[in-house]
mmCIF file of C-alpha atoms in Angstrom:
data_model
loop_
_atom_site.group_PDB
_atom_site.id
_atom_site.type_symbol
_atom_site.label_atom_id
_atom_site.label_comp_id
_atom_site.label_asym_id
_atom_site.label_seq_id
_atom_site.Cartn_x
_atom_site.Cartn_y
_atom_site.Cartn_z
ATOM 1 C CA UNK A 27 11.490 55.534 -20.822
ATOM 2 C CA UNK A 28 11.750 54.806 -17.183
ATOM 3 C CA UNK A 29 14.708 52.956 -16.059
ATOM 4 C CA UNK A 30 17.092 52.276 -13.155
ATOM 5 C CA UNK A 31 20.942 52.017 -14.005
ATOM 6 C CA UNK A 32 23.457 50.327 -10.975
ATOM 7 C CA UNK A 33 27.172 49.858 -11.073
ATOM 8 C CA UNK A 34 27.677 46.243 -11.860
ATOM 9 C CA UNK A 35 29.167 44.274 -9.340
ATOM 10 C CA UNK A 36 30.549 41.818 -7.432
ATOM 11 C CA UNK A 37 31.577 44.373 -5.328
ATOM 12 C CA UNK A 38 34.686 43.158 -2.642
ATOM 13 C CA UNK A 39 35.134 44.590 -0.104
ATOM 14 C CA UNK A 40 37.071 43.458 3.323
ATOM 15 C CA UNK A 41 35.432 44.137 7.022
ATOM 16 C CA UNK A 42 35.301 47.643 7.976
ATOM 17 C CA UNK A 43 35.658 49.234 4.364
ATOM 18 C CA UNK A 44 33.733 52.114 3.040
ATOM 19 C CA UNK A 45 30.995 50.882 0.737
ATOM 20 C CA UNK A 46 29.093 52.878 -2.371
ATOM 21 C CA UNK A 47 27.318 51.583 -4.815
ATOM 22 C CA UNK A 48 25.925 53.669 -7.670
ATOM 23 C CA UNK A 49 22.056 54.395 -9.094
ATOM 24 C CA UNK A 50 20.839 56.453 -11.265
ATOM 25 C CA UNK A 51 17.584 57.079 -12.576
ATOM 26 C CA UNK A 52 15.390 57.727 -15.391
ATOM 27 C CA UNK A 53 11.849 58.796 -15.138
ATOM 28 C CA UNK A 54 9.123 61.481 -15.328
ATOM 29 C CA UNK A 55 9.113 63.294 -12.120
ATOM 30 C CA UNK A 56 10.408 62.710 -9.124
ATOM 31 C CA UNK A 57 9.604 59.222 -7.887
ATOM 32 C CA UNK A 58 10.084 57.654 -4.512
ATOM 33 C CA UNK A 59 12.823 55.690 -4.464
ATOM 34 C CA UNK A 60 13.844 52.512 -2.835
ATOM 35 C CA UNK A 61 16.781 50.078 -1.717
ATOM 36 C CA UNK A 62 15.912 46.416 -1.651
ATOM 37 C CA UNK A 63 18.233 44.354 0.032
ATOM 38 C CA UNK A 64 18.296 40.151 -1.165
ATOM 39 C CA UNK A 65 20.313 38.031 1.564
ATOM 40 C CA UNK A 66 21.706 34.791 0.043
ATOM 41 C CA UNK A 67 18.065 32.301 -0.133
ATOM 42 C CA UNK A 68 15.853 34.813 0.524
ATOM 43 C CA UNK A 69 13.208 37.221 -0.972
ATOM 44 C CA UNK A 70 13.919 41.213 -1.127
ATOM 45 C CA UNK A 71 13.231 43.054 1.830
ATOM 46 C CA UNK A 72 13.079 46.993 1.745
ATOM 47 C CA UNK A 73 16.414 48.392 3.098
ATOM 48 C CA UNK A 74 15.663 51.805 2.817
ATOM 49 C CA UNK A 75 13.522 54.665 1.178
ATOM 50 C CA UNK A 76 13.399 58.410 0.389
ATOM 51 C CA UNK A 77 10.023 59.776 -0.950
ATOM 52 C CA UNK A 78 11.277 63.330 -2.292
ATOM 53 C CA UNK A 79 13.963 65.217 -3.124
ATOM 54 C CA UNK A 80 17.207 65.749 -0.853
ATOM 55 C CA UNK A 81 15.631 63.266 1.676
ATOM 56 C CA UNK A 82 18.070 61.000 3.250
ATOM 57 C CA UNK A 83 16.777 57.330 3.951
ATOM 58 C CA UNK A 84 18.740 55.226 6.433
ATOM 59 C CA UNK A 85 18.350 51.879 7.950
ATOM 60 C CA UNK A 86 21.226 49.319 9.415
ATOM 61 C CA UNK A 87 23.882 52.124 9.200
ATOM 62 C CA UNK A 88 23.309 52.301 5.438
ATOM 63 C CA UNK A 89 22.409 55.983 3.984
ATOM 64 C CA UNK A 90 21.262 57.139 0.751
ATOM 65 C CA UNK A 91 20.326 60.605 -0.473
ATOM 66 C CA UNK A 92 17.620 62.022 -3.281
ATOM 67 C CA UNK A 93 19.650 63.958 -5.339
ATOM 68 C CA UNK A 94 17.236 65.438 -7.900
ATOM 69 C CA UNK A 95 20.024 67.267 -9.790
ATOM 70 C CA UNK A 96 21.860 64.223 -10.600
ATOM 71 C CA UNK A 97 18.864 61.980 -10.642
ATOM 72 C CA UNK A 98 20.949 59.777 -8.067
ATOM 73 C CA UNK A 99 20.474 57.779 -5.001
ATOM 74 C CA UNK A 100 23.763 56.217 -4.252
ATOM 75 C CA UNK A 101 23.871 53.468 -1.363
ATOM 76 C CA UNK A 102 26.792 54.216 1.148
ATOM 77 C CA UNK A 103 27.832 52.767 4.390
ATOM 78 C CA UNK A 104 30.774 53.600 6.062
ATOM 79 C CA UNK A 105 32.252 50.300 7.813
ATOM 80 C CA UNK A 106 30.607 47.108 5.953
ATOM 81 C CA UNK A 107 30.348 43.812 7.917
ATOM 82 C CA UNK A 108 30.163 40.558 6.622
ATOM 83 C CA UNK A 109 26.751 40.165 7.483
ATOM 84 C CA UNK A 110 25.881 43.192 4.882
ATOM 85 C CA UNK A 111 26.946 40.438 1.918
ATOM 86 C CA UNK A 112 23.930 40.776 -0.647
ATOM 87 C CA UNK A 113 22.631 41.770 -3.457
ATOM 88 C CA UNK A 114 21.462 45.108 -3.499
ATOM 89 C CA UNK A 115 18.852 46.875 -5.991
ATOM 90 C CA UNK A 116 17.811 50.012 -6.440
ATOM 91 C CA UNK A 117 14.098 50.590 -7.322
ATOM 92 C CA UNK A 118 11.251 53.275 -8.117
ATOM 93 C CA UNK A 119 7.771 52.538 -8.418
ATOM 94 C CA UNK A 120 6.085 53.680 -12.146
ATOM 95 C CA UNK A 121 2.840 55.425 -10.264
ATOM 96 C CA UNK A 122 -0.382 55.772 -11.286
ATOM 97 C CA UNK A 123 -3.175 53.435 -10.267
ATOM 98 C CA UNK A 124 -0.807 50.886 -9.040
ATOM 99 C CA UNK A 125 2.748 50.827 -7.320
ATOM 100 C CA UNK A 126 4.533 48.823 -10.196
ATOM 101 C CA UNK A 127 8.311 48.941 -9.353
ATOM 102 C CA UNK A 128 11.357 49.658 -11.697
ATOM 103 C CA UNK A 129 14.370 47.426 -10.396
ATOM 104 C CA UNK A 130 17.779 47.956 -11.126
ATOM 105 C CA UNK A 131 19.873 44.631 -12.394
ATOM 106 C CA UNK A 132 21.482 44.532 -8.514
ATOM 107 C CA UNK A 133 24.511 44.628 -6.676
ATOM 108 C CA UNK A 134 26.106 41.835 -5.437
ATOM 109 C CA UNK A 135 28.073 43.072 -2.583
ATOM 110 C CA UNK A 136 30.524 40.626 -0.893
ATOM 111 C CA UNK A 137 32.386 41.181 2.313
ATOM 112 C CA UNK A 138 35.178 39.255 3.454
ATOM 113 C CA UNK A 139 36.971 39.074 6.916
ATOM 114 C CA UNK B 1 3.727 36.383 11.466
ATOM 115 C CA UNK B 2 4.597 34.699 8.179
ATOM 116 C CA UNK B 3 4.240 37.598 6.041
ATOM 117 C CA UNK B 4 4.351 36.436 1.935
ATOM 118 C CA UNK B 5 4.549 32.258 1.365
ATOM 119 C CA UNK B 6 5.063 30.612 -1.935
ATOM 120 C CA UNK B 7 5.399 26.966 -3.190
ATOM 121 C CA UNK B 8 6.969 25.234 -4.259
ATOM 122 C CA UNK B 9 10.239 26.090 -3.212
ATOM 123 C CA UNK B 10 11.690 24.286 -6.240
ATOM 124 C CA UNK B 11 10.400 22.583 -8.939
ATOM 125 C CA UNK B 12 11.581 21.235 -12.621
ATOM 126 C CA UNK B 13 9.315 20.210 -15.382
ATOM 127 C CA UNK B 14 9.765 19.220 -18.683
ATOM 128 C CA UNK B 15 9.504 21.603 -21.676
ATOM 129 C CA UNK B 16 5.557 21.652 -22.499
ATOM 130 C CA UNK B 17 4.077 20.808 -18.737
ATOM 131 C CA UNK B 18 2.133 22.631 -17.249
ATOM 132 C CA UNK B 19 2.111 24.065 -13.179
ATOM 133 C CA UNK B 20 0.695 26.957 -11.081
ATOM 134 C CA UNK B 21 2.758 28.357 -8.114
ATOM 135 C CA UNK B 22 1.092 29.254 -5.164
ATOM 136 C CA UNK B 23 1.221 32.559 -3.376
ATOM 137 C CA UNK B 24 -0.494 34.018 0.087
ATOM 138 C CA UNK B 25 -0.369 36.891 1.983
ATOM 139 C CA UNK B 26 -1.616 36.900 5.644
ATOM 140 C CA UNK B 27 -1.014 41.171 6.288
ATOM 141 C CA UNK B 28 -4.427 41.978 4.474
ATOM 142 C CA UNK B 29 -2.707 43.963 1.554
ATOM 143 C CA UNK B 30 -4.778 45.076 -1.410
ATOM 144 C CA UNK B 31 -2.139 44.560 -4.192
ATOM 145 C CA UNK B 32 -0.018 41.324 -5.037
ATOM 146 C CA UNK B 33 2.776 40.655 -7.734
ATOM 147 C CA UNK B 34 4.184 38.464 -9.368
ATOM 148 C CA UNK B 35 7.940 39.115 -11.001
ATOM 149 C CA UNK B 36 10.813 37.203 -12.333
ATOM 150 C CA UNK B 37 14.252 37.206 -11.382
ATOM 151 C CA UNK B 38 16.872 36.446 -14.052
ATOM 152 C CA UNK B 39 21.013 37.143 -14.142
ATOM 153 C CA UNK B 40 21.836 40.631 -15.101
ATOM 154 C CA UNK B 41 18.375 41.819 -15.383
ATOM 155 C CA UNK B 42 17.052 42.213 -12.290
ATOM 156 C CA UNK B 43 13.259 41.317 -11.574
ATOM 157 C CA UNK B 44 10.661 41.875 -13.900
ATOM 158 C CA UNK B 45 6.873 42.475 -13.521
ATOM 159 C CA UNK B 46 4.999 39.557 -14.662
ATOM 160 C CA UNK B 47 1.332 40.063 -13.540
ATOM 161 C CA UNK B 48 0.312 42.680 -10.856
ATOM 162 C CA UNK B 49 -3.182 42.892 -8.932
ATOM 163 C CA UNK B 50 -4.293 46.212 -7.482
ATOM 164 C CA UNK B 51 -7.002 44.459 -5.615
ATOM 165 C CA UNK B 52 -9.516 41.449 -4.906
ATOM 166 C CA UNK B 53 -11.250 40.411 -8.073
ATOM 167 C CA UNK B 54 -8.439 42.873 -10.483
ATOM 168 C CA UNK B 55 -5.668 41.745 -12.353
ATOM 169 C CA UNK B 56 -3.121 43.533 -15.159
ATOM 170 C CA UNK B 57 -0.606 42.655 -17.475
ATOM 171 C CA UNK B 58 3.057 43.560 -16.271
ATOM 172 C CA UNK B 59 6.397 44.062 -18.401
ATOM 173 C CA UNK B 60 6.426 40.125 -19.097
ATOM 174 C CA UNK B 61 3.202 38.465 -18.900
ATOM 175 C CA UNK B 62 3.398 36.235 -22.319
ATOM 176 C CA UNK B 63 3.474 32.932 -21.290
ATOM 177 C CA UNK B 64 1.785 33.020 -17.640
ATOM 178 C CA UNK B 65 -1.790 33.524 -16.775
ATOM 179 C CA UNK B 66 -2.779 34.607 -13.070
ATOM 180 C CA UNK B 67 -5.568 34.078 -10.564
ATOM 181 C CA UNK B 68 -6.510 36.131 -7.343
ATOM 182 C CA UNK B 69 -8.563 33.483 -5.449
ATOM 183 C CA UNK B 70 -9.596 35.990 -2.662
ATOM 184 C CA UNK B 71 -7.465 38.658 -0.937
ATOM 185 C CA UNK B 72 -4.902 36.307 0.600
ATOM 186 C CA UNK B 73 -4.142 34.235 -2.336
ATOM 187 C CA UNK B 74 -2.500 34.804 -5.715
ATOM 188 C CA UNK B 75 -1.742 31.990 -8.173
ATOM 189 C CA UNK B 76 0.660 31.999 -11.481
ATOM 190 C CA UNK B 77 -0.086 29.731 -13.831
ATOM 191 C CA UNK B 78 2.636 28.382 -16.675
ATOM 192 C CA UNK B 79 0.531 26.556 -19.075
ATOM 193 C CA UNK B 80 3.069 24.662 -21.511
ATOM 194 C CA UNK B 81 6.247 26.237 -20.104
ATOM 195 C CA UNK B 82 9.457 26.774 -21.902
ATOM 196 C CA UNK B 83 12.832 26.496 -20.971
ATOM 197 C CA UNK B 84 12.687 30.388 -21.745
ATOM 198 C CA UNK B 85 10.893 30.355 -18.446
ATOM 199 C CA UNK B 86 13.445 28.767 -16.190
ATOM 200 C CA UNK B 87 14.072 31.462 -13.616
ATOM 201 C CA UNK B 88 13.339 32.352 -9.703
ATOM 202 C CA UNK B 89 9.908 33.654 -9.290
ATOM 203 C CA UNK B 90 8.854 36.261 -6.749
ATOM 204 C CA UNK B 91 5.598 37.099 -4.954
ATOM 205 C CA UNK B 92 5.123 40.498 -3.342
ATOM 206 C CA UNK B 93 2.238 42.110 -1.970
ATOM 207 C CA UNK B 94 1.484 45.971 -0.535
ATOM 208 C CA UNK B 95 -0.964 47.738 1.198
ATOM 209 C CA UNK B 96 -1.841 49.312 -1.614
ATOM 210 C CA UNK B 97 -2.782 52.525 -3.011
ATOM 211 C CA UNK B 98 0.352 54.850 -1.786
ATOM 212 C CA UNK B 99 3.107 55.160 -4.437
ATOM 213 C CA UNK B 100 5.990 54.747 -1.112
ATOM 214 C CA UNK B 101 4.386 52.362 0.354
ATOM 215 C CA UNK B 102 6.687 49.256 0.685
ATOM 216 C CA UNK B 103 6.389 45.653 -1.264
ATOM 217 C CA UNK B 104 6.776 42.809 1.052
ATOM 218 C CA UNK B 105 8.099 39.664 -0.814
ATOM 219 C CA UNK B 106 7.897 36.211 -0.439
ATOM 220 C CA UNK B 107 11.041 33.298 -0.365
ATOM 221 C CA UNK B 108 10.750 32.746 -4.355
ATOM 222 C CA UNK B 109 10.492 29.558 -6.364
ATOM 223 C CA UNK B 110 12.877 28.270 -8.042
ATOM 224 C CA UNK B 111 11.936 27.160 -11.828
ATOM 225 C CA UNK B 112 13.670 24.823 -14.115
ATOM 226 C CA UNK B 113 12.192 24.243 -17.419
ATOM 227 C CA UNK B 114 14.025 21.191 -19.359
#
């Protein structure tokens, strides 16, 4: 069936690191997919999005690519801040008459100084 | 523009009450949803509604009943909740009808079930 699978965090990182975090998908097609970002108290916001293969999404110096080969859409940025601590999810939408989304269990990332 | 509201912020009842939490939308999207945020499993679709006067079952809907007053509005009713229930609750809306198009989500409730 359709699923989402991310690398399990907490993820640490210090200021200025290198950041990936891993998702891979299941599904039938090829699906848009999505980045939701969750900042501590608040509701998911959309981070980024690609909408078909080999499309690169980017937003806030974050970048993630379609790879329809791997079925992958890994979340990189390449010098985190402490501001980017979150939880991070990776998501596709089901399709058909509605936009139902698949999440993926998230990421929490946490950035130190 | 305040985008997706919901209330209560936080609330606990007692195993068996009963509450409805409160959801509006002020961007004039078609579709609203409800989902349920637990450790390790990310959110889950509870109820979904494509549109004024439509609503559909979602990957969890046992348990909760919904209501979409009018466009703005979307309700989620726990009639005798459980302490199965106790999670944070999400409302989202979207335009609706575009499979890319973006969910907007509101600041969650917080549920305790005791």
């Amino acid at each position: 069936g359709n699923s989402v699978t991310q690398m399990e965090g907490p993820v640490t990182l210090s200021e200025e690191a290198f950041l990936t975090i891993n998702c891979t998908y299941t599904a039938t097609g090829y699906p848009s997919l999505f980045w939701y970002v969750q900042y501590p108290g608040e509701g998911l916001q959309l981070l980024l999005k690609a909408t078909k293969a080999d499309d690169k999404g980017s937003n806030k110096g974050f970048e993630a690519t379609y790879r329809k080969e791997t079925t992958s859409f890994h979340l990189e940025k390449g010098s985190v801040q402490v501001s980017d601590s979150a939880v991070y999810f990776c998501a596709f939408p089901l399709g058909g008459a509605t936009n139902k989304l698949i999440f993926g269990t998230g990421t929490l990332l946490a950035v130190q100084p | 523009n305040a985008g997706v509201t919901q209330t209560p912020k936080f609330q606990v009842l007692k195993t068996g009450q009963s509450m409805t939490l409160q959801c509006a939308q002020d961007m004039n999207h078609n579709s609203m949803y409800w989902y349920r945020q637990d450790p390790g499993m990310g959110l889950r679709l509870i109820y979904y509604s494509a549109s004024e006067g439509t609503t559909d079952k979602g990957e969890v809907p046992n348990g909760y009943n919904v209501s979409r007053l009018n466009k703005r509005e979307f309700s989620l009713r726990l009639e005798s909740a459980a302490p199965s229930q106790t999670s944070v609750y999400f409302c989202a809306s979207s335009e609706g009808g575009a499979v890319e198009e973006t969910q907007y989500f509101g600041p969650g409730t917080r549920l305790l079930v005791l």
